[in-house]
PDB file of C-alpha atoms in Angstrom:
ATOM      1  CA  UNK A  17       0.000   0.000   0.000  1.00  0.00           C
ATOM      2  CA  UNK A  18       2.630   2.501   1.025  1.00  0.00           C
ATOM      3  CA  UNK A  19       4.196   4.192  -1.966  1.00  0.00           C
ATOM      4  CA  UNK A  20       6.324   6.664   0.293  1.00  0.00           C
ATOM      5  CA  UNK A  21       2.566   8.010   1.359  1.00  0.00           C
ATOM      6  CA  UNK A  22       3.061  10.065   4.244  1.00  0.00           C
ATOM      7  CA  UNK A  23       0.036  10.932   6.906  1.00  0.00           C
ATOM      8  CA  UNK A  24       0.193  13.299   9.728  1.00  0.00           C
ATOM      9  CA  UNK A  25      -2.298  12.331  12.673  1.00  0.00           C
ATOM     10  CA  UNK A  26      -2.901  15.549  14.631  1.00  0.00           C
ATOM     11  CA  UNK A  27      -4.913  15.392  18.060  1.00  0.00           C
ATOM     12  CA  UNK A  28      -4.610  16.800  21.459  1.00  0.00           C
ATOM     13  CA  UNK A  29      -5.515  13.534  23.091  1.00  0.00           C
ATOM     14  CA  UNK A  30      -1.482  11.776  23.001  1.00  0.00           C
ATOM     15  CA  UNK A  31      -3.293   8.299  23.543  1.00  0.00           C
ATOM     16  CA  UNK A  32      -5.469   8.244  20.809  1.00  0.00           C
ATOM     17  CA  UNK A  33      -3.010  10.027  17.923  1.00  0.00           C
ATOM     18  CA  UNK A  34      -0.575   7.578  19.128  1.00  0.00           C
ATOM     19  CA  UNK A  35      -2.914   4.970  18.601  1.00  0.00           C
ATOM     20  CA  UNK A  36      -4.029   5.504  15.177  1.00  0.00           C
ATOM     21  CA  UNK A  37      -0.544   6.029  14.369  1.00  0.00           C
ATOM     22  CA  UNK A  38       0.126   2.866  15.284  1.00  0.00           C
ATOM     23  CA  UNK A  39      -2.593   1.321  13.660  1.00  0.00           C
ATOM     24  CA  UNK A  40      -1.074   3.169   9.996  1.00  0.00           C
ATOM     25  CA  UNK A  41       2.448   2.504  10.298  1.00  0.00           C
ATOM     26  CA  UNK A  42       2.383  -0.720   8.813  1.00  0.00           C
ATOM     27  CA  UNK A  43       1.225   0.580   5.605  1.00  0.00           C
ATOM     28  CA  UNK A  44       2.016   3.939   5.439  1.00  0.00           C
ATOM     29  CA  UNK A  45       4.802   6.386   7.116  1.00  0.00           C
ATOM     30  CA  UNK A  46       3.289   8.385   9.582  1.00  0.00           C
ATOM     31  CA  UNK A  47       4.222  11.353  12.067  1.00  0.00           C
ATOM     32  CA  UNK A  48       1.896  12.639  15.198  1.00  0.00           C
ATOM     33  CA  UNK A  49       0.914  15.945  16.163  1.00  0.00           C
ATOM     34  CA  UNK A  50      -0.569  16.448  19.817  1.00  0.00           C
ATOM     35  CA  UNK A  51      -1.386  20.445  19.011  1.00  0.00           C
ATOM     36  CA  UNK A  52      -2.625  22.954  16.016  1.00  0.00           C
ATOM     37  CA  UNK A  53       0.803  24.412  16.283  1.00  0.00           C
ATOM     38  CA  UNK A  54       2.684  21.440  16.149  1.00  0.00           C
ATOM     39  CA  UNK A  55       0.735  20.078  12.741  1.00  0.00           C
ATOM     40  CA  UNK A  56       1.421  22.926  11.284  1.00  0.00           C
ATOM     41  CA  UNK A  57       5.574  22.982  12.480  1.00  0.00           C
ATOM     42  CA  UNK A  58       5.092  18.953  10.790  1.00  0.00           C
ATOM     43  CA  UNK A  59       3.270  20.090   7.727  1.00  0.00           C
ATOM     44  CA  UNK A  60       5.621  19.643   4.428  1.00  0.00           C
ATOM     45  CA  UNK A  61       4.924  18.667   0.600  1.00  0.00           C
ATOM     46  CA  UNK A  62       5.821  15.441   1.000  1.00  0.00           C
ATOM     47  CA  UNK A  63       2.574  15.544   3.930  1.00  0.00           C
ATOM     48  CA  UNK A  64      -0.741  13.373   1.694  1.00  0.00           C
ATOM     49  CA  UNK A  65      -3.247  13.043   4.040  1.00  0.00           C
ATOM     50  CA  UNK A  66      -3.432  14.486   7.564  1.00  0.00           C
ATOM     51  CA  UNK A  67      -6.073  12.979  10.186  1.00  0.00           C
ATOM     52  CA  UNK A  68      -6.972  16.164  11.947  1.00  0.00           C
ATOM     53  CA  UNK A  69      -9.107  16.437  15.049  1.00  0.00           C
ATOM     54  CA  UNK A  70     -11.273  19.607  15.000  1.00  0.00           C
ATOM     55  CA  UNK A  71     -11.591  20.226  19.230  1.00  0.00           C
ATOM     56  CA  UNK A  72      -8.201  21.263  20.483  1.00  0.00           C
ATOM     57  CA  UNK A  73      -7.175  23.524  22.880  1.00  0.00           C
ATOM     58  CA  UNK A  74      -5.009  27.000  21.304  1.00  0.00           C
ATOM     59  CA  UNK A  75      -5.484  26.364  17.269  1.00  0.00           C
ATOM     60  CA  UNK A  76      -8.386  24.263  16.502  1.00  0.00           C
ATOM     61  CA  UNK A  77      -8.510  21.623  13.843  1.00  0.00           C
ATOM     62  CA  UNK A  78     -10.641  24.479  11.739  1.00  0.00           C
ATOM     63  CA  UNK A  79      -7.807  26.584  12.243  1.00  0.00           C
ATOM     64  CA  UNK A  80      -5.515  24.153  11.241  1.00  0.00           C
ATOM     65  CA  UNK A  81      -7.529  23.364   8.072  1.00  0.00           C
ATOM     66  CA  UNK A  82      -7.740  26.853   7.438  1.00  0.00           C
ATOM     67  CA  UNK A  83      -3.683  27.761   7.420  1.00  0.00           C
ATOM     68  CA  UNK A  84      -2.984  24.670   5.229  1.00  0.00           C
ATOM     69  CA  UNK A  85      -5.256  25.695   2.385  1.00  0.00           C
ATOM     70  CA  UNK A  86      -4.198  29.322   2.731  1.00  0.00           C
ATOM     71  CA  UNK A  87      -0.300  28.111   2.568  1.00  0.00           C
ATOM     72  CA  UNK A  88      -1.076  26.061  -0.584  1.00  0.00           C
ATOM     73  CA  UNK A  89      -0.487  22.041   0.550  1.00  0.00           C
ATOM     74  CA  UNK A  90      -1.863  20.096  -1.722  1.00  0.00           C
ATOM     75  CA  UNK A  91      -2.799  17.218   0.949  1.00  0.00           C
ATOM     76  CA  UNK A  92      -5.886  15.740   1.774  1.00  0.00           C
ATOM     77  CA  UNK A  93      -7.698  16.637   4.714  1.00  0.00           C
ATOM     78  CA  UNK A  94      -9.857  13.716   7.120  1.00  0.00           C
ATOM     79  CA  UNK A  95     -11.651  15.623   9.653  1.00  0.00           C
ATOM     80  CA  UNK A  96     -11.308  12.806  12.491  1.00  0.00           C
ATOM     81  CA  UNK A  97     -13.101  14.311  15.450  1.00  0.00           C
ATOM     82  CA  UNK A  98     -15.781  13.761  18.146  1.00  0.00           C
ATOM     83  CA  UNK A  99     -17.802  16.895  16.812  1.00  0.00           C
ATOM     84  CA  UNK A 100     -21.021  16.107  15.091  1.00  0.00           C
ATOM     85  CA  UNK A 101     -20.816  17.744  11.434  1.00  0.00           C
ATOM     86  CA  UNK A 102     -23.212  20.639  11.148  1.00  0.00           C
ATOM     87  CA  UNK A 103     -23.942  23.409   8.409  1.00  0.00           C
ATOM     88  CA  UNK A 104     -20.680  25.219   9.119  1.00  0.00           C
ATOM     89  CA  UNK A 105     -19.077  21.935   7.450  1.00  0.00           C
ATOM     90  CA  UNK A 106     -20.183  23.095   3.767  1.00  0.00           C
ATOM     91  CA  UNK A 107     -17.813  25.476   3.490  1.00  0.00           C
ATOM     92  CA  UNK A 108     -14.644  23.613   5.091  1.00  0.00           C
ATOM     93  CA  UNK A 109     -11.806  22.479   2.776  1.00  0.00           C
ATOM     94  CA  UNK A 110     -11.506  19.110   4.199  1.00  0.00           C
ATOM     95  CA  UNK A 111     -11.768  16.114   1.825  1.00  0.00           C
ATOM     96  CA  UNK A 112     -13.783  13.635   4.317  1.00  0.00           C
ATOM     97  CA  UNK A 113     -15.420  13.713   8.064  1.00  0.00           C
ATOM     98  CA  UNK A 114     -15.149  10.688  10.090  1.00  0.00           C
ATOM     99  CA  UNK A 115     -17.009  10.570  13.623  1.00  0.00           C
ATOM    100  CA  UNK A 116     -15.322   9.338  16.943  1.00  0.00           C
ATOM    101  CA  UNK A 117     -15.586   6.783  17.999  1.00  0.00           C
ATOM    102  CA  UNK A 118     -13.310   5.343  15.134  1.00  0.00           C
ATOM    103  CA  UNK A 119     -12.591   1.721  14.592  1.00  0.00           C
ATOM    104  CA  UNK A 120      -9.098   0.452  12.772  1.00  0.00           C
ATOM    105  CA  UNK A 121     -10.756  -0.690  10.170  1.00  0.00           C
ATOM    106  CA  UNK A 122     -12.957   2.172   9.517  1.00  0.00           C
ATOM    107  CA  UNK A 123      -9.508   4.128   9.841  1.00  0.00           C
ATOM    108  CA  UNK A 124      -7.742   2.162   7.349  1.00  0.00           C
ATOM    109  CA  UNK A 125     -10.299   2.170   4.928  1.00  0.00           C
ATOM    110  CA  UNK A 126     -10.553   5.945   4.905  1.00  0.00           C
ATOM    111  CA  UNK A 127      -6.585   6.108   4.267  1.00  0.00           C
ATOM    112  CA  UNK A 128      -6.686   4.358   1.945  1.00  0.00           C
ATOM    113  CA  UNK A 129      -9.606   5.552   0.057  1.00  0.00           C
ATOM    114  CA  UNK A 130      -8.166   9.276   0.262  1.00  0.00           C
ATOM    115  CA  UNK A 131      -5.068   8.325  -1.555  1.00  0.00           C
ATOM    116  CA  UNK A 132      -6.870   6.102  -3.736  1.00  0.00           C
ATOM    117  CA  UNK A 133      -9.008   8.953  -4.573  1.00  0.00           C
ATOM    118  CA  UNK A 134      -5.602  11.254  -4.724  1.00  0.00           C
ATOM    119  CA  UNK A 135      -3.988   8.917  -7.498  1.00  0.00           C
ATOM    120  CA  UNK A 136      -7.546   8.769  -9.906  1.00  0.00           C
ATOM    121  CA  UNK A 137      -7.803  12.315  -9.855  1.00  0.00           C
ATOM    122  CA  UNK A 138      -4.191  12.780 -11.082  1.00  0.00           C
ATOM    123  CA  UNK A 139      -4.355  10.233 -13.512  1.00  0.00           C
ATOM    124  CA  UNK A 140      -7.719  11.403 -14.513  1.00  0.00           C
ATOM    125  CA  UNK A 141      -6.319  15.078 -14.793  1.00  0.00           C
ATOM    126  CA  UNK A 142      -3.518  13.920 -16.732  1.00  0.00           C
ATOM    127  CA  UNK A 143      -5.483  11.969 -18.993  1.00  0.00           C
ATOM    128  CA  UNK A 144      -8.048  15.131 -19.946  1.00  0.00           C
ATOM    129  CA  UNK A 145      -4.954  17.178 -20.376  1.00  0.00           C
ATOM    130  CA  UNK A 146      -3.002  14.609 -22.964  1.00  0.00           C
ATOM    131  CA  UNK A 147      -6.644  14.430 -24.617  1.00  0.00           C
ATOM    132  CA  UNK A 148      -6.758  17.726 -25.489  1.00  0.00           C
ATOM    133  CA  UNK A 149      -3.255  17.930 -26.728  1.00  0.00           C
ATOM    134  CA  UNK A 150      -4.003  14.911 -28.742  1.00  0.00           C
ATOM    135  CA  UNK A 151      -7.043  16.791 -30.516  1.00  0.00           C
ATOM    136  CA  UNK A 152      -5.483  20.406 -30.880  1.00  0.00           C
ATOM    137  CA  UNK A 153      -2.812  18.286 -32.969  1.00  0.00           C
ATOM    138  CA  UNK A 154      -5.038  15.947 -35.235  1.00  0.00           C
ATOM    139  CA  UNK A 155      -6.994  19.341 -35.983  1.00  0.00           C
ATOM    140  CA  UNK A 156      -3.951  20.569 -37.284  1.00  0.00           C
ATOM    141  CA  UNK A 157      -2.129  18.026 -38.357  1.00  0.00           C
ATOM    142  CA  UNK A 158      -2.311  15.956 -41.180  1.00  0.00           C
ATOM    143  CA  UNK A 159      -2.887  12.070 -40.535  1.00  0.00           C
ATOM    144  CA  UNK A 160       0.517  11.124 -42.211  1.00  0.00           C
ATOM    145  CA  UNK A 161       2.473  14.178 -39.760  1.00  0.00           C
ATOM    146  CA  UNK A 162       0.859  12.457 -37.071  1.00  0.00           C
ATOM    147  CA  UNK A 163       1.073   8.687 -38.119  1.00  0.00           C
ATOM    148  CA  UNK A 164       5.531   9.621 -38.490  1.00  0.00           C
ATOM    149  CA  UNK A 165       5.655  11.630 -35.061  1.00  0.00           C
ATOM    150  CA  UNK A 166       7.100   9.386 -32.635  1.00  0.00           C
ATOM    151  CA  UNK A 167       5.665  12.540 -29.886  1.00  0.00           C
ATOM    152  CA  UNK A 168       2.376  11.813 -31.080  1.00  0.00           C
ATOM    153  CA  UNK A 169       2.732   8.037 -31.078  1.00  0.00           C
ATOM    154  CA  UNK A 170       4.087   8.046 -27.535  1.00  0.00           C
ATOM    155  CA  UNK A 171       0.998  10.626 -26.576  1.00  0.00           C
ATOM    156  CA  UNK A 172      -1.471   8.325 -27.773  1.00  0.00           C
ATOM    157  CA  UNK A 173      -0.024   5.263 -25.985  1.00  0.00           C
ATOM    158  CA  UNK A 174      -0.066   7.812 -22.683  1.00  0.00           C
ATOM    159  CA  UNK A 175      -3.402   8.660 -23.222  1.00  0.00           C
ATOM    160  CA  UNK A 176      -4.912   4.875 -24.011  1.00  0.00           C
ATOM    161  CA  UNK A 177      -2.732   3.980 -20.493  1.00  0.00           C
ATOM    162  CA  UNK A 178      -4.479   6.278 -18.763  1.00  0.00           C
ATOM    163  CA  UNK A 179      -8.033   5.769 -20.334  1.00  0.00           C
ATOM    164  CA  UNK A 180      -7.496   2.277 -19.054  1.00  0.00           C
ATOM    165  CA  UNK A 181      -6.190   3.183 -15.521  1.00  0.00           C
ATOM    166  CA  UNK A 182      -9.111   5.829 -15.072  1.00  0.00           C
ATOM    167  CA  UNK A 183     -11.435   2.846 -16.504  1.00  0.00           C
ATOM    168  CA  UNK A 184      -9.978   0.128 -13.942  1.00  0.00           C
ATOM    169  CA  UNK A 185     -10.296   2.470 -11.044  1.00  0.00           C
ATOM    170  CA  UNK A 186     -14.163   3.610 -11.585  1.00  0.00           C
ATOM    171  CA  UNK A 187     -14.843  -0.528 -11.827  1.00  0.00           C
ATOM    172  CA  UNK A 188     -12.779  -1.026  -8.562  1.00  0.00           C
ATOM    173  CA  UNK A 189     -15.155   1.040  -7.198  1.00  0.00           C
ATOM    174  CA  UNK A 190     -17.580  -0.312  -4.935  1.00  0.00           C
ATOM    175  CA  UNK A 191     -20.012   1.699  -3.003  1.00  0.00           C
ATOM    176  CA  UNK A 192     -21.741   4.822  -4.228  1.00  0.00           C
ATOM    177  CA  UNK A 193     -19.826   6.519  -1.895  1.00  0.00           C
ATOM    178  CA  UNK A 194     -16.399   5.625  -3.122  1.00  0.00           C
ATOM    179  CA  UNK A 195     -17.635   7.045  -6.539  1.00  0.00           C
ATOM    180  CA  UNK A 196     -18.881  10.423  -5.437  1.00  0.00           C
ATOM    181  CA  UNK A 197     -15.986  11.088  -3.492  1.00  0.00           C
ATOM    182  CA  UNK A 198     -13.724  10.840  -6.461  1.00  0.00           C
ATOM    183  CA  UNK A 199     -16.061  13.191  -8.062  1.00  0.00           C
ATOM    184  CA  UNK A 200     -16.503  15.547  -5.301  1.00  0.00           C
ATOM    185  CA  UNK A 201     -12.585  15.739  -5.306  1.00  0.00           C
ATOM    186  CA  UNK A 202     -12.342  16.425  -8.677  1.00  0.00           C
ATOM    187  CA  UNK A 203     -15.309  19.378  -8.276  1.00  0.00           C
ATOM    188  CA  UNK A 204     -13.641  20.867  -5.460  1.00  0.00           C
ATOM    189  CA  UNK A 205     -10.065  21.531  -7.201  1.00  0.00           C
ATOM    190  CA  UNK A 206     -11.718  23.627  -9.804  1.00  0.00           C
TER     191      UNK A 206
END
């Protein structure tokens, strides 16, 4: 599972951070946080999914949210928190909600679903870029230009490789859930 994915757990209850921390590390490398400042002191690039509890004392996991969209990570966001989600969620840049009490598996699942979700919208991005490339050329191109570029050649064998990935992961997935979450992530980064 872990392809160098890093996740930051940040929550002010030591215990329970160290717990689900311990509960990733087999698949995935992981670093705690036990405060707002602190997760933001362990925030970095290579940083994919933080697990971010939204009642702490000082900077609040809405804080927290807050100064890591403003600064630009590209990281996905799992609210992980005893607070019931309300209205005020709609407008909070977090990429999923999960409710305490939180079981390994449910934790796992959610991990892995994020990044799951993180690689189908790159290829899936990739792939609509490289598809428009591929059109602007065979509208300008004639079919023997294009048939002797060995660009174009290696463009369409990039863009049938991702067709197929982006096809493979939309049958992989199984719950309605799984497939408007994709969606949702793709909606939100316009």
């Amino acid at each position: 599972m872990s392809d160098g994915t890093e996740v930051l757990v940040v929550d002010d209850e030591t215990r329970l951070a160290d717990l689900f921390a311990a509960w990733l590390e087999r698949d995935w490398t992981v670093e705690t946080a036990y405060d707002g400042e602190e997760a933001l002191a362990e925030m970095a690039d290579s940083v994919e999914v933080v697990l971010l509890d939204r009642r702490m004392p000082g900077l609040s996991g809405d804080d927290v949210l807050e100064r890591i969209r403003e600064q630009g990570y590209d990281t996905r966001v799992v609210m992980v928190t005893a607070v019931d989600p309300d209205f005020d969620i709609i407008e909070m840049g977090f990429d999923d909600y999960l409710v305490k009490p939180v079981s390994k598996d449910e934790l796992l699942e959610m991990v892995d679903d994020i990044v799951s979700r993180s690689d189908y919208e790159a290829d899936i991005q990739e792939y609509y870029t490289l598809v428009s490339k591929k059109a602007l050329l065979e509208s300008e191109k004639t079919d023997r230009e294009l048939a002797t570029n060995e660009e174009y050649l290696d463009l369409c064998d990039r863009v049938d490789e991702l067709e197929a990935r982006v096809d493979e992961t939309v049958t992989e997935m199984t719950t309605h859930d799984e497939f408007v979450g994709a969606f949702q992530d793709l909606q939100s980064d316009k």
